PDB file of C-alpha atoms in Angstrom:
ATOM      1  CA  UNK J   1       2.346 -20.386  27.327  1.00  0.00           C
ATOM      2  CA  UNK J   2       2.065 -17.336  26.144  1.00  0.00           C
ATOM      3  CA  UNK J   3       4.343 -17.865  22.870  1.00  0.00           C
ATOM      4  CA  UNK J   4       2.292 -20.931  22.137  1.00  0.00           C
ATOM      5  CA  UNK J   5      -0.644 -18.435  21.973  1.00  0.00           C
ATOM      6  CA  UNK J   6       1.081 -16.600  19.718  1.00  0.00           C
ATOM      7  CA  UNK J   7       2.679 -19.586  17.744  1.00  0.00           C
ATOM      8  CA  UNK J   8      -0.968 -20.559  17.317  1.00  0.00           C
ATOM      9  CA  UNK J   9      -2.051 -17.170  16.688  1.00  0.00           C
ATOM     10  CA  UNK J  10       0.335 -17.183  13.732  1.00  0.00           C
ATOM     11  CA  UNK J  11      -0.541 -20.561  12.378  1.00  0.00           C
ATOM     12  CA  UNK J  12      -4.627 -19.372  12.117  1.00  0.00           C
ATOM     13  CA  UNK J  13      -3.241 -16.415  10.300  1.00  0.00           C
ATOM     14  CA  UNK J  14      -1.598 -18.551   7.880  1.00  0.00           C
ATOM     15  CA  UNK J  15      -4.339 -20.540   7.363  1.00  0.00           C
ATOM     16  CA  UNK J  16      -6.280 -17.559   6.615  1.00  0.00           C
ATOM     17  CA  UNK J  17      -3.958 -15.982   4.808  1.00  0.00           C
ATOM     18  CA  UNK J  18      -3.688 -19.225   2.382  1.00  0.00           C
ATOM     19  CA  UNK J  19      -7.426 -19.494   1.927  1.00  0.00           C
ATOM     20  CA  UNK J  20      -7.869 -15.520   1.091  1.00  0.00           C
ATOM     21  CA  UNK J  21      -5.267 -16.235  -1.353  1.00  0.00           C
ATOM     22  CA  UNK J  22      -7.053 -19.571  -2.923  1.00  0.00           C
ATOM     23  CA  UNK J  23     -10.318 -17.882  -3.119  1.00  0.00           C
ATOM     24  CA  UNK J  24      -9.630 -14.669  -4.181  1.00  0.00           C
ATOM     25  CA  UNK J  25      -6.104 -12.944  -5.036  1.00  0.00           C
ATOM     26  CA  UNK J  26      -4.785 -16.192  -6.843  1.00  0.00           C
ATOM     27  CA  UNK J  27      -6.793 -15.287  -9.545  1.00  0.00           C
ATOM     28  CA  UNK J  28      -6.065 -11.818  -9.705  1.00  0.00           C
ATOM     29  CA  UNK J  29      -2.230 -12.513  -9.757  1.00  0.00           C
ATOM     30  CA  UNK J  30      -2.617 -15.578 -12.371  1.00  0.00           C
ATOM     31  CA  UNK J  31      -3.239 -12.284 -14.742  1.00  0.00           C
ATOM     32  CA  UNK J  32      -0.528 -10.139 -13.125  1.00  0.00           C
ATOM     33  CA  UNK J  33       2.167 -12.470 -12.929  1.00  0.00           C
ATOM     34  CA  UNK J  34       3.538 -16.598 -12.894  1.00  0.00           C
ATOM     35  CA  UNK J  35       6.016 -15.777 -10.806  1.00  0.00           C
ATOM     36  CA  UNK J  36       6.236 -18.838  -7.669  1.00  0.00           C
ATOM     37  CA  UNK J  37       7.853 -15.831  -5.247  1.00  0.00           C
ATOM     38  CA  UNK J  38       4.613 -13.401  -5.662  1.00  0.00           C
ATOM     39  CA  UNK J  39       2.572 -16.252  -4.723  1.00  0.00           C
ATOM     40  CA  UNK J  40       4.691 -16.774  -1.311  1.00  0.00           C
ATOM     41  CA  UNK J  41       5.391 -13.249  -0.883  1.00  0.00           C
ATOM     42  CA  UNK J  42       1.556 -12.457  -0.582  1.00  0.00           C
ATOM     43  CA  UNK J  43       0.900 -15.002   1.332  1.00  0.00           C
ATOM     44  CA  UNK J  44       3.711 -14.102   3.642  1.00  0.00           C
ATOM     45  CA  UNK J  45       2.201 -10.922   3.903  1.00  0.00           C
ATOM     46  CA  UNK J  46      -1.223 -11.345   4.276  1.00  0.00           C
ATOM     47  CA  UNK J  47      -0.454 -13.614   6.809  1.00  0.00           C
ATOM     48  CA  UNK J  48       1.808 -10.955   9.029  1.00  0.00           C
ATOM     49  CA  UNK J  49      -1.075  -8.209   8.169  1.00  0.00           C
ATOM     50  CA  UNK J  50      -3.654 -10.526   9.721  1.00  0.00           C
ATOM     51  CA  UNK J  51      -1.477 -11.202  12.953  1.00  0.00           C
ATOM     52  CA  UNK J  52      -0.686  -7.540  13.187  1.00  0.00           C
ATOM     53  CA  UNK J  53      -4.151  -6.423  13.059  1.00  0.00           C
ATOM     54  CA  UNK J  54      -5.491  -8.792  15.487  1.00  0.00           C
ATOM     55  CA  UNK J  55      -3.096  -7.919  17.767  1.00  0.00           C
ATOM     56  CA  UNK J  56      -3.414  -4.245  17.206  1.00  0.00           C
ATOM     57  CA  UNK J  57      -7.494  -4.646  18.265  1.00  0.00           C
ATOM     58  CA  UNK J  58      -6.727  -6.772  21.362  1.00  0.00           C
ATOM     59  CA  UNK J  59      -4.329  -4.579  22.794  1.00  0.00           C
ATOM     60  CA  UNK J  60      -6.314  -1.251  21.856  1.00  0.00           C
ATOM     61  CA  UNK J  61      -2.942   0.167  19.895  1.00  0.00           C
ATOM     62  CA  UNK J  62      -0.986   0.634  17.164  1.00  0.00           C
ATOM     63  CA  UNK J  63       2.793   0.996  17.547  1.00  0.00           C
ATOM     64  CA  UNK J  64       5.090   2.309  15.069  1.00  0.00           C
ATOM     65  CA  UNK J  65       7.521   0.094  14.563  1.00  0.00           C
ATOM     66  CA  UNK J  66       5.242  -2.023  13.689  1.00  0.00           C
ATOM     67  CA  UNK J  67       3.671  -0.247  10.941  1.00  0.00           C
ATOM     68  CA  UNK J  68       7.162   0.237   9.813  1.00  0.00           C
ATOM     69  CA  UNK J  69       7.409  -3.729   9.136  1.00  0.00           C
ATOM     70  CA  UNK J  70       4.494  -4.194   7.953  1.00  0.00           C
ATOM     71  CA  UNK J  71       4.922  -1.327   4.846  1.00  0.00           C
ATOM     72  CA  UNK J  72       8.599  -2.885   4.167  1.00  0.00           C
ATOM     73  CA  UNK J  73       6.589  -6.252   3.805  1.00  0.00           C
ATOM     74  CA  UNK J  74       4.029  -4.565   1.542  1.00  0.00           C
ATOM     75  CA  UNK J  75       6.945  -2.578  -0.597  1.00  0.00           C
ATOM     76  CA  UNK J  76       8.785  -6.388  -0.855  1.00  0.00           C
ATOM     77  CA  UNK J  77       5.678  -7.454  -2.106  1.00  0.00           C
ATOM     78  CA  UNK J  78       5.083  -4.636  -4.715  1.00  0.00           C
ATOM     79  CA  UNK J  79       8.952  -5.280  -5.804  1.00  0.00           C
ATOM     80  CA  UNK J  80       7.902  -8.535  -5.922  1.00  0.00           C
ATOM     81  CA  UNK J  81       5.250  -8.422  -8.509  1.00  0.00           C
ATOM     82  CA  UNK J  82       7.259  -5.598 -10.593  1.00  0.00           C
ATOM     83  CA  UNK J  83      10.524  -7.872 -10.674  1.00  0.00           C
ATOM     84  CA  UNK J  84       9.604 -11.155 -11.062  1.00  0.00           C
ATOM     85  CA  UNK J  85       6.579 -11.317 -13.579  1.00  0.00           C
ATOM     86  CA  UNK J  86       7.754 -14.591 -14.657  1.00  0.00           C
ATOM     87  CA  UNK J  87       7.092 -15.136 -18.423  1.00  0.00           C
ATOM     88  CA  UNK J  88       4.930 -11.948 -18.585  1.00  0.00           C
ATOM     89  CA  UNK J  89       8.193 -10.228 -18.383  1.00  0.00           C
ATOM     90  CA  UNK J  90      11.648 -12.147 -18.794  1.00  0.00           C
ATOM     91  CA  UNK J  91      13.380 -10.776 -21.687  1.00  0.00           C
ATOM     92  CA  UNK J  92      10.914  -8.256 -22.256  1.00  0.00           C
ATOM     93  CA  UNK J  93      12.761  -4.574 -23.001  1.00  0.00           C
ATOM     94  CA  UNK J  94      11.206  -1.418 -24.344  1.00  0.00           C
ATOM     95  CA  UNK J  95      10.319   2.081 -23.707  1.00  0.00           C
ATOM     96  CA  UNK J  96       6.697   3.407 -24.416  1.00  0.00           C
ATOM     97  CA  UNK J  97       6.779   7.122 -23.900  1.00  0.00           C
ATOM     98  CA  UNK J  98       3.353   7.773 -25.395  1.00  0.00           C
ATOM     99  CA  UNK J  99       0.612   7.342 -22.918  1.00  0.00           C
ATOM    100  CA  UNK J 100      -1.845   6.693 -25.863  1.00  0.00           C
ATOM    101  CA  UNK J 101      -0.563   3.646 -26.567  1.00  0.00           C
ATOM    102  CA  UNK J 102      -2.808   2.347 -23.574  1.00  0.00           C
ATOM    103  CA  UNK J 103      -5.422   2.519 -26.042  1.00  0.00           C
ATOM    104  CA  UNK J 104      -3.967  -0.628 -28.202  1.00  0.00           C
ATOM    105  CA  UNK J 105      -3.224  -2.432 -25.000  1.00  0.00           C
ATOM    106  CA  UNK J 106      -6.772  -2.345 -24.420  1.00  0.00           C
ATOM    107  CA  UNK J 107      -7.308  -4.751 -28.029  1.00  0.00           C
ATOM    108  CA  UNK J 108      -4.543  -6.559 -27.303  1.00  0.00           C
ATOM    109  CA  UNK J 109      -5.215  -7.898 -23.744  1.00  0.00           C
ATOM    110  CA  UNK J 110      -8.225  -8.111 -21.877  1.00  0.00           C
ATOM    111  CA  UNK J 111      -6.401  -8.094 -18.345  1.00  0.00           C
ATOM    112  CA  UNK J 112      -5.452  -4.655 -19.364  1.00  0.00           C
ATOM    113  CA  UNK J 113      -8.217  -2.532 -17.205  1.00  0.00           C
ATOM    114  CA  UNK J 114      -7.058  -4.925 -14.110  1.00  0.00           C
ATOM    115  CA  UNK J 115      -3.238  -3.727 -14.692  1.00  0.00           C
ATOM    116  CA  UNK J 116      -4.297  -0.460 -14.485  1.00  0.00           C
ATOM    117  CA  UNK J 117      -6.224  -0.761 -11.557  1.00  0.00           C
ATOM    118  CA  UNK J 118      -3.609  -2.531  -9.891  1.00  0.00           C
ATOM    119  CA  UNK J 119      -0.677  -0.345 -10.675  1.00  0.00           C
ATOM    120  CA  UNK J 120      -3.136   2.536  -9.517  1.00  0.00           C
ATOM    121  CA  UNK J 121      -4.274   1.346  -6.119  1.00  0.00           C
ATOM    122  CA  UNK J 122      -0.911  -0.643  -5.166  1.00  0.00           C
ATOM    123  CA  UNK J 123       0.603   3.082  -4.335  1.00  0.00           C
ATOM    124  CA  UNK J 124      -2.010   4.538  -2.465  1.00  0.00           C
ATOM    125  CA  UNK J 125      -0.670   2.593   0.407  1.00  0.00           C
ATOM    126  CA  UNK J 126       2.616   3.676  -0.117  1.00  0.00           C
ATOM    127  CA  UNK J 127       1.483   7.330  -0.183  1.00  0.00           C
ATOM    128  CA  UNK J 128      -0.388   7.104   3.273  1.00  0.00           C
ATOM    129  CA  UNK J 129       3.163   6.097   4.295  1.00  0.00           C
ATOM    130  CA  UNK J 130       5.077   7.799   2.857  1.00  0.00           C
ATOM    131  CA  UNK J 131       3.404  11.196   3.993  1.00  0.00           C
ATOM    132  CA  UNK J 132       3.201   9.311   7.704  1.00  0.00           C
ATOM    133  CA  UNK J 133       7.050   9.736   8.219  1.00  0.00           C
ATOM    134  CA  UNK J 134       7.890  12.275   6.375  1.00  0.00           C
ATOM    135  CA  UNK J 135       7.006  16.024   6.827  1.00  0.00           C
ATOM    136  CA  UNK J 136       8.184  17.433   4.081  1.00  0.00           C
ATOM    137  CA  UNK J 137       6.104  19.561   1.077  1.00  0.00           C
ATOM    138  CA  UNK J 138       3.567  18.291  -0.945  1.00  0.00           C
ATOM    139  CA  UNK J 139       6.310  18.863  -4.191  1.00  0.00           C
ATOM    140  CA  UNK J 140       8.989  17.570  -2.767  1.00  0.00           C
ATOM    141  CA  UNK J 141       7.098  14.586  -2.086  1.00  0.00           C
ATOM    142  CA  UNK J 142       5.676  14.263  -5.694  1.00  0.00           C
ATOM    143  CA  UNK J 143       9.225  14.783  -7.408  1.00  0.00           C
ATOM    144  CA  UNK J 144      10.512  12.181  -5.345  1.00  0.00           C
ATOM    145  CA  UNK J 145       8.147   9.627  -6.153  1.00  0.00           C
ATOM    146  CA  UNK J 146       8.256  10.122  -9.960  1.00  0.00           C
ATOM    147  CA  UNK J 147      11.874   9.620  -9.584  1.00  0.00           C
ATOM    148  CA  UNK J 148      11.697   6.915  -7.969  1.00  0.00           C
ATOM    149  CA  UNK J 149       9.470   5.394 -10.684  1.00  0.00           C
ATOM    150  CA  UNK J 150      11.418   6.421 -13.372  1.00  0.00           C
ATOM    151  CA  UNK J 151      14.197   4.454 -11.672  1.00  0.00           C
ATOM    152  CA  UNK J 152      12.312   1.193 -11.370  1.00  0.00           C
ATOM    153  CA  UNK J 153      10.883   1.399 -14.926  1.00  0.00           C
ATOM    154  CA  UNK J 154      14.718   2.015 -15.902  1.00  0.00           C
ATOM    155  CA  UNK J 155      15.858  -1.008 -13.760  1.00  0.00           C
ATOM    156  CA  UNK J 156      12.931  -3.132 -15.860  1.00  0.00           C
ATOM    157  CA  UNK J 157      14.133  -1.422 -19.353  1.00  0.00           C
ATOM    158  CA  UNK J 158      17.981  -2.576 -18.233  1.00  0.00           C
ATOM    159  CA  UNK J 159      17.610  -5.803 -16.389  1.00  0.00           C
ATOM    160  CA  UNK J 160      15.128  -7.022 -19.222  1.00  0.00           C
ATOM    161  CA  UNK J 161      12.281  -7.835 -17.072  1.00  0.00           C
ATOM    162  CA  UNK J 162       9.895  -5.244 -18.463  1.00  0.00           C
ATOM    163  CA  UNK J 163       9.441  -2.476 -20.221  1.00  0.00           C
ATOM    164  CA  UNK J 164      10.510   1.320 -19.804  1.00  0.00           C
ATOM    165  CA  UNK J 165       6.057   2.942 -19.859  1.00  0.00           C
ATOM    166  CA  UNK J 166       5.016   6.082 -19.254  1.00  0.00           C
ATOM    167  CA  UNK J 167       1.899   4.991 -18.080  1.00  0.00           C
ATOM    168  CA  UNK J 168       2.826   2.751 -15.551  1.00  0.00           C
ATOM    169  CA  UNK J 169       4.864   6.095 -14.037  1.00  0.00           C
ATOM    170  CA  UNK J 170       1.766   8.157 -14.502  1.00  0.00           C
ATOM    171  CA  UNK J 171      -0.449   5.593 -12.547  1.00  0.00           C
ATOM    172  CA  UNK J 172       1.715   4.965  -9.824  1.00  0.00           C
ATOM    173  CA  UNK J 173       2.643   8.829  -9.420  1.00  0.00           C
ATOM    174  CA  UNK J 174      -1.761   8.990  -9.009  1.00  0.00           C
ATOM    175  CA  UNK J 175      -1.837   6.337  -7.220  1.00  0.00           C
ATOM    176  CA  UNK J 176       0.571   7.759  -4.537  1.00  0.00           C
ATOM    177  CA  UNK J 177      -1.205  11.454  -5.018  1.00  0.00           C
ATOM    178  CA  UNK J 178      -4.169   9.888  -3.768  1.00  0.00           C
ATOM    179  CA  UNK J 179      -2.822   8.237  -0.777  1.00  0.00           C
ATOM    180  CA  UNK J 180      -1.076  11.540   0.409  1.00  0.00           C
ATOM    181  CA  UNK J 181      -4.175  12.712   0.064  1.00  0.00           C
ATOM    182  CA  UNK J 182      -6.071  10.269   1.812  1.00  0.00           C
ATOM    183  CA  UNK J 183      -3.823  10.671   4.854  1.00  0.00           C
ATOM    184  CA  UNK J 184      -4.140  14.434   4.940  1.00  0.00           C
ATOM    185  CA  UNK J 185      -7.913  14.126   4.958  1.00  0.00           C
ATOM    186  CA  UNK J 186      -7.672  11.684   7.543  1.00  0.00           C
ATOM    187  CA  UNK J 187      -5.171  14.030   9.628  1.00  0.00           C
ATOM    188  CA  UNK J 188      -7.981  16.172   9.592  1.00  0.00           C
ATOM    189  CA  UNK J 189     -10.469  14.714  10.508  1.00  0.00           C
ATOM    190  CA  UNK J 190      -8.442  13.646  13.821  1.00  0.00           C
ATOM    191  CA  UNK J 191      -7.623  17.111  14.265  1.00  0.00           C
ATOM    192  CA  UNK J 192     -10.904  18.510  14.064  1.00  0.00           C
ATOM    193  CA  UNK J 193     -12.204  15.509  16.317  1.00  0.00           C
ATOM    194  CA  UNK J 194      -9.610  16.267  18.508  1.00  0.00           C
ATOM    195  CA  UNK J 195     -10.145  20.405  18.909  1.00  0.00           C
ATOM    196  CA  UNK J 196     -13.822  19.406  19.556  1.00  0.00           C
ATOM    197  CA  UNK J 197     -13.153  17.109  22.726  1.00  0.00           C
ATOM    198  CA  UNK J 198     -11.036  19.545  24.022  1.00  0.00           C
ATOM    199  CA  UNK J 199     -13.575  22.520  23.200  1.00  0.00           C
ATOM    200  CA  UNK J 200     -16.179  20.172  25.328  1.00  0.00           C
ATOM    201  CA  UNK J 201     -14.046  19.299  28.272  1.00  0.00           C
ATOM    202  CA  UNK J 202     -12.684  23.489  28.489  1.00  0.00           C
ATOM    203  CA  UNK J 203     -17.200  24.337  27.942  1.00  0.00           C
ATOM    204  CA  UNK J 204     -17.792  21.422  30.986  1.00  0.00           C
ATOM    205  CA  UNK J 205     -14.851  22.603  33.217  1.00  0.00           C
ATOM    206  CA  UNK J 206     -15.965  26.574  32.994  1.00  0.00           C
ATOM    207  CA  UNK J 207     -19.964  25.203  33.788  1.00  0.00           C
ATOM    208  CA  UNK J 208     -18.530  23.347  36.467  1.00  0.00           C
ATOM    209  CA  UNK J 209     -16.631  25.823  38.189  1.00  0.00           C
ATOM    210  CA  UNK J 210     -19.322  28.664  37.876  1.00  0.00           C
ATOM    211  CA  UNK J 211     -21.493  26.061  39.338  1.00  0.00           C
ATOM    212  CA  UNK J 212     -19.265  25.172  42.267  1.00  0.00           C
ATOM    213  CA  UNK J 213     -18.386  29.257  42.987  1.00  0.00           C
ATOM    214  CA  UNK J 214     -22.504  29.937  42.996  1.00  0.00           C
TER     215      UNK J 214
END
C-alpha cells in the first residue's frame, strides 16, 4: 500500500512536472536549445524535485543523501543543455576571448539577454552546493570552479558542440560567487537564530532557578 502511495505520488509529480514544462520552461528552452534530451532531462528533473520536496514537508526533514541526488540530477541537466544544444551548437567551434564581443551578440540575437541570464543563475545552485560539502576557502573554491569552466568550454571548443567564450566562464564563475554567497548568508542567519534560542532557554533556566531557590 504504501508503494502505491508513492507510485501515485510519483505519477502526480510527473504530471506536474509535464505541465510546468508546457506552460512555462518549454519556451524558455525552445531559445536555449532543440535538443529532444533537454526536454526529457527537465522534465525528469522537475518531476524528482517535486517528489522530493513534498516528501521533505510531510516528513518535517531533509536528508542528505537526498540532496546529493537531487544536485547530480540538476548538474545532468546543466550538462545537458551545455552538450546537446542541438542545431544551436553541432559543428559549431571557436574561441571568443574578448568579453566585449557580448556587445555584437546583443544585434545579432535577441535571445541574447535570456542566455545570459541563464548561464548566470544556472550556477548559483551549484554554488549553494558546492560550499554545502565542502569546507574549504573561499579561493580555493573560486579557482576550482573557473577551472572547471575552462574545461567544459574546452570540451565544447574540441568536441565541436560550441564555442571556447570568455563570457560564458565569467558568468558562470558569478553565478557560482553568488550562490557561495547565498549559502554563507544563510549559514548565518541559522547561526545567529540558533545562539539566540539558546541565549533564551540559558536567560529562562537562570529565572527559573532563582525563582525556585527564593
Amino acid at each position: 500500500m504504501k508503494f502505491l502511495k508513492h507510485l501515485f505520488l510519483l505519477f502526480m509529480c510527473l504530471i506536474s512536472s509535464i505541465f510546468l514544462c508546457m506552460k512555462i520552461f518549454d519556451d524558455i528552452l525552445v531559445r536555449i536549445t532543440v535538443s529532444e534530451y533537454s526536454y526529457l532531462i527537465v522534465r525528469v528533473f522537475l518531476t524528482l524535485l517535486l517528489y522530493y520536496l513534498i516528501l521533505s514537508i510531510k516528513n518535517k526533514q531533509v536528508r542528505k543523501y537526498k540532496i546529493h541526488i537531487v544536485f547530480l540530477i540538476y548538474l545532468i541537466c546543466i550538462l545537458t543543455l551545455t552538450f546537446f544544444k542541438g542545431a544551436y551548437g553541432d559543428g559549431v567551434a571557436g574561441i571568443n576571448l574578448n568579453p566585449l564581443e557580448i556587445i555584437n551578440d546583443f544585434n545579432l540575437s535577441s535571445n541574447t539577454l535570456l542566455l545570459l541570464l541563464g548561464n548566470l543563475f544556472l550556477y548559483i545552485p551549484i554554488g549553494i552546493y558546492i560550499r554545502y560539502i565542502l569546507n574549504i576557502s573561499s579561493v580555493k573554491l573560486f579557482l576550482g570552479i573557473i577551472i572547471y569552466c575552462i574545461i567544459i568550454e574546452s570540451i565544447q571548443y574540441i568536441t565541436k558542440l560550441g564555442i571556447f567564450d570568455i563570457n560564458d566562464i565569467i558568468l558562470n564563475s558569478c553565478g557560482f560567487i553568488i550562490g557561495v554567497l547565498i549559502y554563507e548568508k544563510i549559514r548565518r542567519i541559522c547561526a545567529n537564530s540558533t545562539k539566540g534560542i539558546n541565549k533564551n532557554n540559558t536567560f529562562n533556566m537562570k529565572r527559573y532557578t532563582e525563582t525556585k531557590k527564593g
